[in-house]
PDB file of C-alpha atoms in Angstrom:
ATOM      1  CA  MET A 243      42.431  41.055  30.523  1.00 39.00           C
ATOM      2  CA  THR A 244      40.427  42.983  27.927  1.00 44.00           C
ATOM      3  CA  THR A 245      37.107  41.411  26.966  1.00 64.00           C
ATOM      4  CA  GLN A 246      36.625  41.221  23.213  1.00 80.00           C
ATOM      5  CA  PRO A 247      33.556  43.267  22.249  1.00 88.00           C
ATOM      6  CA  LEU A 248      30.520  41.398  21.026  1.00 94.00           C
ATOM      7  CA  SER A 249      30.085  41.444  17.255  1.00 95.00           C
ATOM      8  CA  ARG A 250      28.277  39.568  14.534  1.00 95.00           C
ATOM      9  CA  ALA A 251      31.553  37.872  13.574  1.00 95.00           C
ATOM     10  CA  ARG A 252      32.094  36.615  17.135  1.00 96.00           C
ATOM     11  CA  ILE A 253      28.528  35.325  17.337  1.00 97.00           C
ATOM     12  CA  VAL A 254      28.815  33.509  14.005  1.00 96.00           C
ATOM     13  CA  ALA A 255      32.193  32.020  14.995  1.00 96.00           C
ATOM     14  CA  ALA A 256      30.688  30.721  18.242  1.00 97.00           C
ATOM     15  CA  ALA A 257      27.826  29.165  16.291  1.00 97.00           C
ATOM     16  CA  ILE A 258      30.237  27.445  13.891  1.00 96.00           C
ATOM     17  CA  ASP A 259      32.248  26.064  16.796  1.00 96.00           C
ATOM     18  CA  LEU A 260      29.080  24.743  18.452  1.00 96.00           C
ATOM     19  CA  ILE A 261      27.795  23.208  15.209  1.00 94.00           C
ATOM     20  CA  GLU A 262      31.079  21.391  14.609  1.00 92.00           C
ATOM     21  CA  ARG A 263      30.991  20.006  18.171  1.00 91.00           C
ATOM     22  CA  GLU A 264      27.325  19.134  18.525  1.00 91.00           C
ATOM     23  CA  GLY A 265      25.496  19.725  15.241  1.00 88.00           C
ATOM     24  CA  ALA A 266      23.133  22.421  14.000  1.00 88.00           C
ATOM     25  CA  ASP A 267      20.292  21.246  16.232  1.00 90.00           C
ATOM     26  CA  ALA A 268      22.282  22.428  19.259  1.00 93.00           C
ATOM     27  CA  VAL A 269      22.169  26.050  18.084  1.00 95.00           C
ATOM     28  CA  SER A 270      19.860  28.471  19.850  1.00 95.00           C
ATOM     29  CA  MET A 271      20.254  32.120  20.704  1.00 96.00           C
ATOM     30  CA  ARG A 272      20.300  31.230  24.406  1.00 96.00           C
ATOM     31  CA  ARG A 273      22.991  28.578  23.894  1.00 96.00           C
ATOM     32  CA  ILE A 274      25.191  30.915  21.862  1.00 97.00           C
ATOM     33  CA  ALA A 275      24.838  33.598  24.525  1.00 96.00           C
ATOM     34  CA  ALA A 276      25.962  31.081  27.130  1.00 96.00           C
ATOM     35  CA  GLU A 277      28.935  30.089  24.968  1.00 95.00           C
ATOM     36  CA  LEU A 278      30.006  33.719  24.759  1.00 95.00           C
ATOM     37  CA  GLY A 279      29.197  34.539  28.369  1.00 94.00           C
ATOM     38  CA  VAL A 280      26.778  37.352  27.499  1.00 94.00           C
ATOM     39  CA  GLY A 281      23.097  38.047  27.952  1.00 94.00           C
ATOM     40  CA  VAL A 282      20.882  36.563  25.271  1.00 95.00           C
ATOM     41  CA  MET A 283      19.255  39.917  24.499  1.00 95.00           C
ATOM     42  CA  SER A 284      22.638  41.394  23.584  1.00 95.00           C
ATOM     43  CA  LEU A 285      22.853  39.003  20.620  1.00 95.00           C
ATOM     44  CA  TYR A 286      19.862  40.635  18.972  1.00 96.00           C
ATOM     45  CA  ASN A 287      21.807  43.855  18.521  1.00 94.00           C
ATOM     46  CA  HIS A 288      23.919  41.981  15.968  1.00 96.00           C
ATOM     47  CA  VAL A 289      21.795  39.052  14.729  1.00 95.00           C
ATOM     48  CA  PRO A 290      17.989  39.450  14.502  1.00 95.00           C
ATOM     49  CA  ASN A 291      17.083  35.768  14.951  1.00 95.00           C
ATOM     50  CA  LYS A 292      18.296  32.175  14.723  1.00 94.00           C
ATOM     51  CA  ASP A 293      17.555  31.902  11.006  1.00 92.00           C
ATOM     52  CA  ALA A 294      19.735  34.904  10.288  1.00 93.00           C
ATOM     53  CA  LEU A 295      22.451  33.404  12.480  1.00 95.00           C
ATOM     54  CA  LEU A 296      22.410  30.128  10.537  1.00 93.00           C
ATOM     55  CA  ASN A 297      22.560  32.068   7.272  1.00 91.00           C
ATOM     56  CA  GLY A 298      25.564  33.868   8.707  1.00 93.00           C
ATOM     57  CA  VAL A 299      27.220  30.547   9.462  1.00 94.00           C
ATOM     58  CA  ALA A 300      26.650  29.329   5.909  1.00 90.00           C
ATOM     59  CA  GLU A 301      27.928  32.577   4.414  1.00 89.00           C
ATOM     60  CA  SER A 302      31.004  32.583   6.641  1.00 91.00           C
ATOM     61  CA  VAL A 303      31.924  29.048   5.602  1.00 90.00           C
ATOM     62  CA  LEU A 304      31.408  29.818   1.916  1.00 86.00           C
ATOM     63  CA  SER A 305      33.504  32.966   2.155  1.00 86.00           C
ATOM     64  CA  GLU A 306      36.504  30.849   3.154  1.00 85.00           C
ATOM     65  CA  ILE A 307      36.465  28.772  -0.020  1.00 82.00           C
ATOM     66  CA  GLU A 308      39.705  29.496  -1.854  1.00 78.00           C
ATOM     67  CA  PHE A 309      38.912  29.364  -5.548  1.00 71.00           C
ATOM     68  CA  THR A 310      42.027  29.222  -7.681  1.00 71.00           C
ATOM     69  CA  ASP A 311      40.082  29.508 -10.899  1.00 73.00           C
ATOM     70  CA  ASP A 312      42.061  30.009 -14.100  1.00 81.00           C
ATOM     71  CA  PRO A 313      39.856  31.454 -16.869  1.00 81.00           C
ATOM     72  CA  ASP A 314      42.398  30.331 -19.458  1.00 87.00           C
ATOM     73  CA  ALA A 315      42.326  26.682 -18.320  1.00 91.00           C
ATOM     74  CA  HIS A 316      40.153  24.074 -20.028  1.00 92.00           C
ATOM     75  CA  TRP A 317      36.686  23.916 -18.496  1.00 92.00           C
ATOM     76  CA  THR A 318      37.294  20.387 -17.214  1.00 92.00           C
ATOM     77  CA  ASP A 319      40.294  21.594 -15.203  1.00 92.00           C
ATOM     78  CA  ARG A 320      38.256  24.505 -13.859  1.00 91.00           C
ATOM     79  CA  VAL A 321      35.504  22.132 -12.734  1.00 90.00           C
ATOM     80  CA  ARG A 322      38.093  19.971 -10.974  1.00 90.00           C
ATOM     81  CA  MET A 323      39.520  22.998  -9.141  1.00 90.00           C
ATOM     82  CA  GLN A 324      36.094  24.224  -8.063  1.00 88.00           C
ATOM     83  CA  ALA A 325      34.953  20.801  -6.841  1.00 88.00           C
ATOM     84  CA  ARG A 326      38.129  20.294  -4.823  1.00 87.00           C
ATOM     85  CA  ALA A 327      37.939  23.795  -3.344  1.00 87.00           C
ATOM     86  CA  PHE A 328      34.470  23.039  -2.004  1.00 85.00           C
ATOM     87  CA  ARG A 329      35.591  19.687  -0.652  1.00 85.00           C
ATOM     88  CA  GLN A 330      38.529  21.319   1.103  1.00 85.00           C
ATOM     89  CA  ILE A 331      36.280  23.682   3.049  1.00 86.00           C
ATOM     90  CA  ALA A 332      33.995  20.743   3.824  1.00 83.00           C
ATOM     91  CA  HIS A 333      36.946  19.052   5.509  1.00 82.00           C
ATOM     92  CA  HIS A 334      37.441  22.051   7.769  1.00 86.00           C
ATOM     93  CA  TYR A 335      33.753  22.506   8.597  1.00 89.00           C
ATOM     94  CA  PRO A 336      31.937  19.222   7.824  1.00 85.00           C
ATOM     95  CA  ARG A 337      28.784  19.872   9.843  1.00 86.00           C
ATOM     96  CA  SER A 338      28.584  23.530   8.900  1.00 89.00           C
ATOM     97  CA  THR A 339      29.017  22.595   5.240  1.00 85.00           C
ATOM     98  CA  MET A 340      25.884  20.464   5.451  1.00 82.00           C
ATOM     99  CA  LEU A 341      24.130  23.585   6.727  1.00 82.00           C
ATOM    100  CA  VAL A 342      25.459  25.463   3.686  1.00 82.00           C
ATOM    101  CA  VAL A 343      23.865  23.080   1.200  1.00 77.00           C
ATOM    102  CA  SER A 344      20.566  23.011   3.102  1.00 76.00           C
ATOM    103  CA  ARG A 345      19.942  26.771   2.906  1.00 75.00           C
ATOM    104  CA  GLN A 346      19.126  29.156   0.083  1.00 68.00           C
ATOM    105  CA  LEU A 347      21.600  32.006   0.266  1.00 67.00           C
ATOM    106  CA  HIS A 348      21.174  35.224  -1.671  1.00 68.00           C
ATOM    107  CA  SER A 349      24.239  37.047  -0.367  1.00 72.00           C
ATOM    108  CA  ASN A 350      27.392  37.598  -2.408  1.00 74.00           C
ATOM    109  CA  ALA A 351      29.137  34.825  -0.464  1.00 74.00           C
ATOM    110  CA  GLY A 352      26.298  32.421  -1.206  1.00 74.00           C
ATOM    111  CA  LEU A 353      25.997  33.253  -4.880  1.00 76.00           C
ATOM    112  CA  LEU A 354      29.688  33.485  -5.814  1.00 80.00           C
ATOM    113  CA  PRO A 355      30.366  29.691  -6.004  1.00 82.00           C
ATOM    114  CA  VAL A 356      27.176  29.220  -8.034  1.00 84.00           C
ATOM    115  CA  GLU A 357      28.130  32.077 -10.368  1.00 84.00           C
ATOM    116  CA  ARG A 358      31.617  30.660 -10.936  1.00 85.00           C
ATOM    117  CA  ALA A 359      30.362  27.165 -11.628  1.00 88.00           C
ATOM    118  CA  LEU A 360      27.667  28.320 -14.038  1.00 90.00           C
ATOM    119  CA  ALA A 361      30.062  30.688 -15.819  1.00 88.00           C
ATOM    120  CA  THR A 362      32.491  27.805 -16.314  1.00 90.00           C
ATOM    121  CA  LEU A 363      29.812  25.542 -17.754  1.00 89.00           C
ATOM    122  CA  ARG A 364      28.296  28.228 -19.966  1.00 89.00           C
ATOM    123  CA  SER A 365      31.716  29.174 -21.354  1.00 88.00           C
ATOM    124  CA  ALA A 366      32.207  25.489 -22.172  1.00 90.00           C
ATOM    125  CA  GLY A 367      29.165  25.671 -24.457  1.00 89.00           C
ATOM    126  CA  PHE A 368      26.450  24.090 -22.340  1.00 89.00           C
ATOM    127  CA  ASP A 369      22.966  25.517 -22.674  1.00 87.00           C
ATOM    128  CA  PRO A 370      21.256  27.063 -19.625  1.00 87.00           C
ATOM    129  CA  LEU A 371      19.267  23.943 -18.666  1.00 86.00           C
ATOM    130  CA  ASP A 372      22.227  21.569 -18.915  1.00 89.00           C
ATOM    131  CA  ALA A 373      24.463  23.997 -17.005  1.00 90.00           C
ATOM    132  CA  VAL A 374      22.005  24.094 -14.103  1.00 89.00           C
ATOM    133  CA  ARG A 375      21.531  20.317 -14.180  1.00 88.00           C
ATOM    134  CA  VAL A 376      25.276  19.681 -14.147  1.00 90.00           C
ATOM    135  CA  LEU A 377      25.717  22.086 -11.226  1.00 88.00           C
ATOM    136  CA  ARG A 378      23.024  20.281  -9.218  1.00 87.00           C
ATOM    137  CA  MET A 379      24.541  16.896 -10.031  1.00 88.00           C
ATOM    138  CA  PHE A 380      27.972  17.983  -8.807  1.00 87.00           C
ATOM    139  CA  ILE A 381      26.490  19.384  -5.599  1.00 83.00           C
ATOM    140  CA  ALA A 382      24.682  16.076  -5.004  1.00 85.00           C
ATOM    141  CA  PHE A 383      27.895  14.125  -5.591  1.00 88.00           C
ATOM    142  CA  ILE A 384      29.996  16.334  -3.318  1.00 83.00           C
ATOM    143  CA  VAL A 385      27.415  16.251  -0.522  1.00 80.00           C
ATOM    144  CA  GLY A 386      27.047  12.481  -0.846  1.00 84.00           C
ATOM    145  CA  SER A 387      30.811  12.066  -0.679  1.00 83.00           C
ATOM    146  CA  LEU A 388      30.934  14.267   2.404  1.00 78.00           C
ATOM    147  CA  LEU A 389      28.227  12.283   4.162  1.00 76.00           C
ATOM    148  CA  ARG A 390      30.088   9.048   3.507  1.00 75.00           C
ATOM    149  CA  GLU A 391      33.456  10.416   4.489  1.00 71.00           C
ATOM    150  CA  VAL A 392      32.824  12.336   7.678  1.00 65.00           C
ATOM    151  CA  GLY A 393      29.540  10.907   8.987  1.00 60.00           C
ATOM    152  CA  VAL A 394      28.224  14.339   9.890  1.00 50.00           C
ATOM    153  CA  THR A 395      25.184  13.211  11.899  1.00 46.00           C
ATOM    154  CA  PRO A 396      24.368  10.172  14.075  1.00 41.00           C
ATOM    155  CA  SER A 397      21.920   9.094  11.375  1.00 39.00           C
ATOM    156  CA  PHE A 398      24.816   8.213   9.115  1.00 39.00           C
ATOM    157  CA  ALA A 399      27.599   5.712   9.550  1.00 41.00           C
ATOM    158  CA  PRO A 400      30.575   6.821  11.644  1.00 42.00           C
ATOM    159  CA  PRO A 401      33.370   8.153   9.452  1.00 44.00           C
ATOM    160  CA  HIS A 402      35.571   5.082   9.700  1.00 48.00           C
ATOM    161  CA  GLN A 403      32.872   2.417   9.568  1.00 50.00           C
ATOM    162  CA  HIS A 404      33.461   0.005   6.698  1.00 53.00           C
ATOM    163  CA  MET A 405      30.756  -1.048   4.260  1.00 53.00           C
ATOM    164  CA  VAL A 406      31.453  -4.745   4.724  1.00 59.00           C
ATOM    165  CA  ASP A 407      33.015  -6.892   7.413  1.00 69.00           C
ATOM    166  CA  PRO A 408      34.882  -9.537   5.377  1.00 69.00           C
ATOM    167  CA  ASP A 409      34.656 -12.074   8.200  1.00 76.00           C
ATOM    168  CA  ALA A 410      30.879 -11.746   8.415  1.00 74.00           C
ATOM    169  CA  VAL A 411      30.107 -12.505   4.761  1.00 74.00           C
ATOM    170  CA  ASP A 412      28.901 -15.962   3.719  1.00 82.00           C
ATOM    171  CA  PRO A 413      30.685 -16.649   0.386  1.00 81.00           C
ATOM    172  CA  ALA A 414      28.063 -19.231  -0.593  1.00 84.00           C
ATOM    173  CA  LEU A 415      25.248 -16.691  -0.382  1.00 81.00           C
ATOM    174  CA  PHE A 416      27.192 -13.644  -1.549  1.00 75.00           C
ATOM    175  CA  PRO A 417      30.077 -14.774  -3.756  1.00 79.00           C
ATOM    176  CA  GLU A 418      30.724 -11.365  -5.335  1.00 76.00           C
ATOM    177  CA  VAL A 419      30.567  -9.483  -2.040  1.00 76.00           C
ATOM    178  CA  SER A 420      32.845 -12.069  -0.468  1.00 77.00           C
ATOM    179  CA  ASP A 421      35.323 -11.872  -3.332  1.00 82.00           C
ATOM    180  CA  LEU A 422      35.432  -8.067  -3.257  1.00 75.00           C
ATOM    181  CA  ALA A 423      35.166  -7.703   0.516  1.00 74.00           C
ATOM    182  CA  PRO A 424      38.742  -6.396   0.947  1.00 79.00           C
ATOM    183  CA  LEU A 425      37.982  -3.564  -1.497  1.00 74.00           C
ATOM    184  CA  LEU A 426      34.610  -2.839   0.117  1.00 72.00           C
ATOM    185  CA  ALA A 427      36.224  -2.770   3.555  1.00 74.00           C
ATOM    186  CA  ALA A 428      38.754  -0.075   2.599  1.00 76.00           C
ATOM    187  CA  CYS A 429      38.220   3.402   1.216  1.00 75.00           C
ATOM    188  CA  ASP A 430      40.746   6.011   0.120  1.00 81.00           C
ATOM    189  CA  HIS A 431      38.470   9.049   0.259  1.00 79.00           C
ATOM    190  CA  ASP A 432      40.783  11.272  -1.775  1.00 83.00           C
ATOM    191  CA  ALA A 433      41.011   8.688  -4.539  1.00 86.00           C
ATOM    192  CA  GLU A 434      37.266   8.005  -4.403  1.00 85.00           C
ATOM    193  CA  PHE A 435      36.453  11.706  -4.735  1.00 86.00           C
ATOM    194  CA  ASP A 436      38.832  12.194  -7.661  1.00 89.00           C
ATOM    195  CA  PHE A 437      37.423   9.085  -9.351  1.00 89.00           C
ATOM    196  CA  GLY A 438      33.878  10.422  -8.996  1.00 90.00           C
ATOM    197  CA  VAL A 439      34.813  13.861 -10.324  1.00 91.00           C
ATOM    198  CA  GLU A 440      36.534  12.329 -13.352  1.00 91.00           C
ATOM    199  CA  LEU A 441      33.557  10.051 -14.010  1.00 90.00           C
ATOM    200  CA  LEU A 442      31.179  13.004 -13.930  1.00 91.00           C
ATOM    201  CA  ILE A 443      33.419  15.117 -16.154  1.00 92.00           C
ATOM    202  CA  GLN A 444      33.658  12.393 -18.777  1.00 92.00           C
ATOM    203  CA  ALA A 445      29.875  11.988 -18.719  1.00 91.00           C
ATOM    204  CA  ILE A 446      29.364  15.745 -18.998  1.00 90.00           C
ATOM    205  CA  LYS A 447      31.768  15.945 -21.957  1.00 89.00           C
ATOM    206  CA  ALA A 448      29.518  13.502 -23.797  1.00 88.00           C
ATOM    207  CA  LEU A 449      26.481  15.775 -23.464  1.00 84.00           C
ATOM    208  CA  PRO A 450      25.411  17.122 -26.869  1.00 79.00           C
ATOM    209  CA  LYS A 451      25.546  20.871 -27.291  1.00 72.00           C
ATOM    210  CA  ARG A 452      22.016  22.076 -27.965  1.00 68.00           C
ATOM    211  CA  GLU A 453      20.575  25.146 -29.618  1.00 59.00           C
ATOM    212  CA  GLY A 454      20.861  28.102 -27.294  1.00 56.00           C
ATOM    213  CA  SER A 455      24.365  27.208 -26.145  1.00 55.00           C
ATOM    214  CA  ARG A 456      27.034  29.854 -26.277  1.00 56.00           C
TER     215      ARG A 456
END
């Protein structure tokens, strides 16, 4: 059996696999070396340190985002496509995606999604400040949705934990919660995400175009 040679790609892939199993806190150069069955010093020939390794993880995840952007489509449709593309990769790598949004990336892979989103918003006529604010708002919404949906760390609710246990609510004290308990106890994550995206788009459409817009 031929042993696959050590490479940066193999090291990054091992880190992603470990992160998805145990979380980013489990990553160390020594642990990755053990996962690959190599000496820890051999890793440094390909990755200079842990920080560079984590950047590599984030860049690798981002590079797999499949943008099906259509420059001729209305900007609202382009925003929908971009938001869903990011969510799709988050489904594949939920814990690694949280690493993506926690790091500042200056590589092509890290900047491409930002460039596409800003270009879409600027072409729609939003001024520079509003374009940046809208981008940050969408990132916050997508990350919040991901946290709720997949429960990426023990600090957050498990992915299938309901907000309310209908049988545990006192209707005399909490009439509204009791009345809506069946809705609070169920969550269609696809529908919830689409609802949030549409709500944001409608709010963004109402933003006034200011001087300095294209």
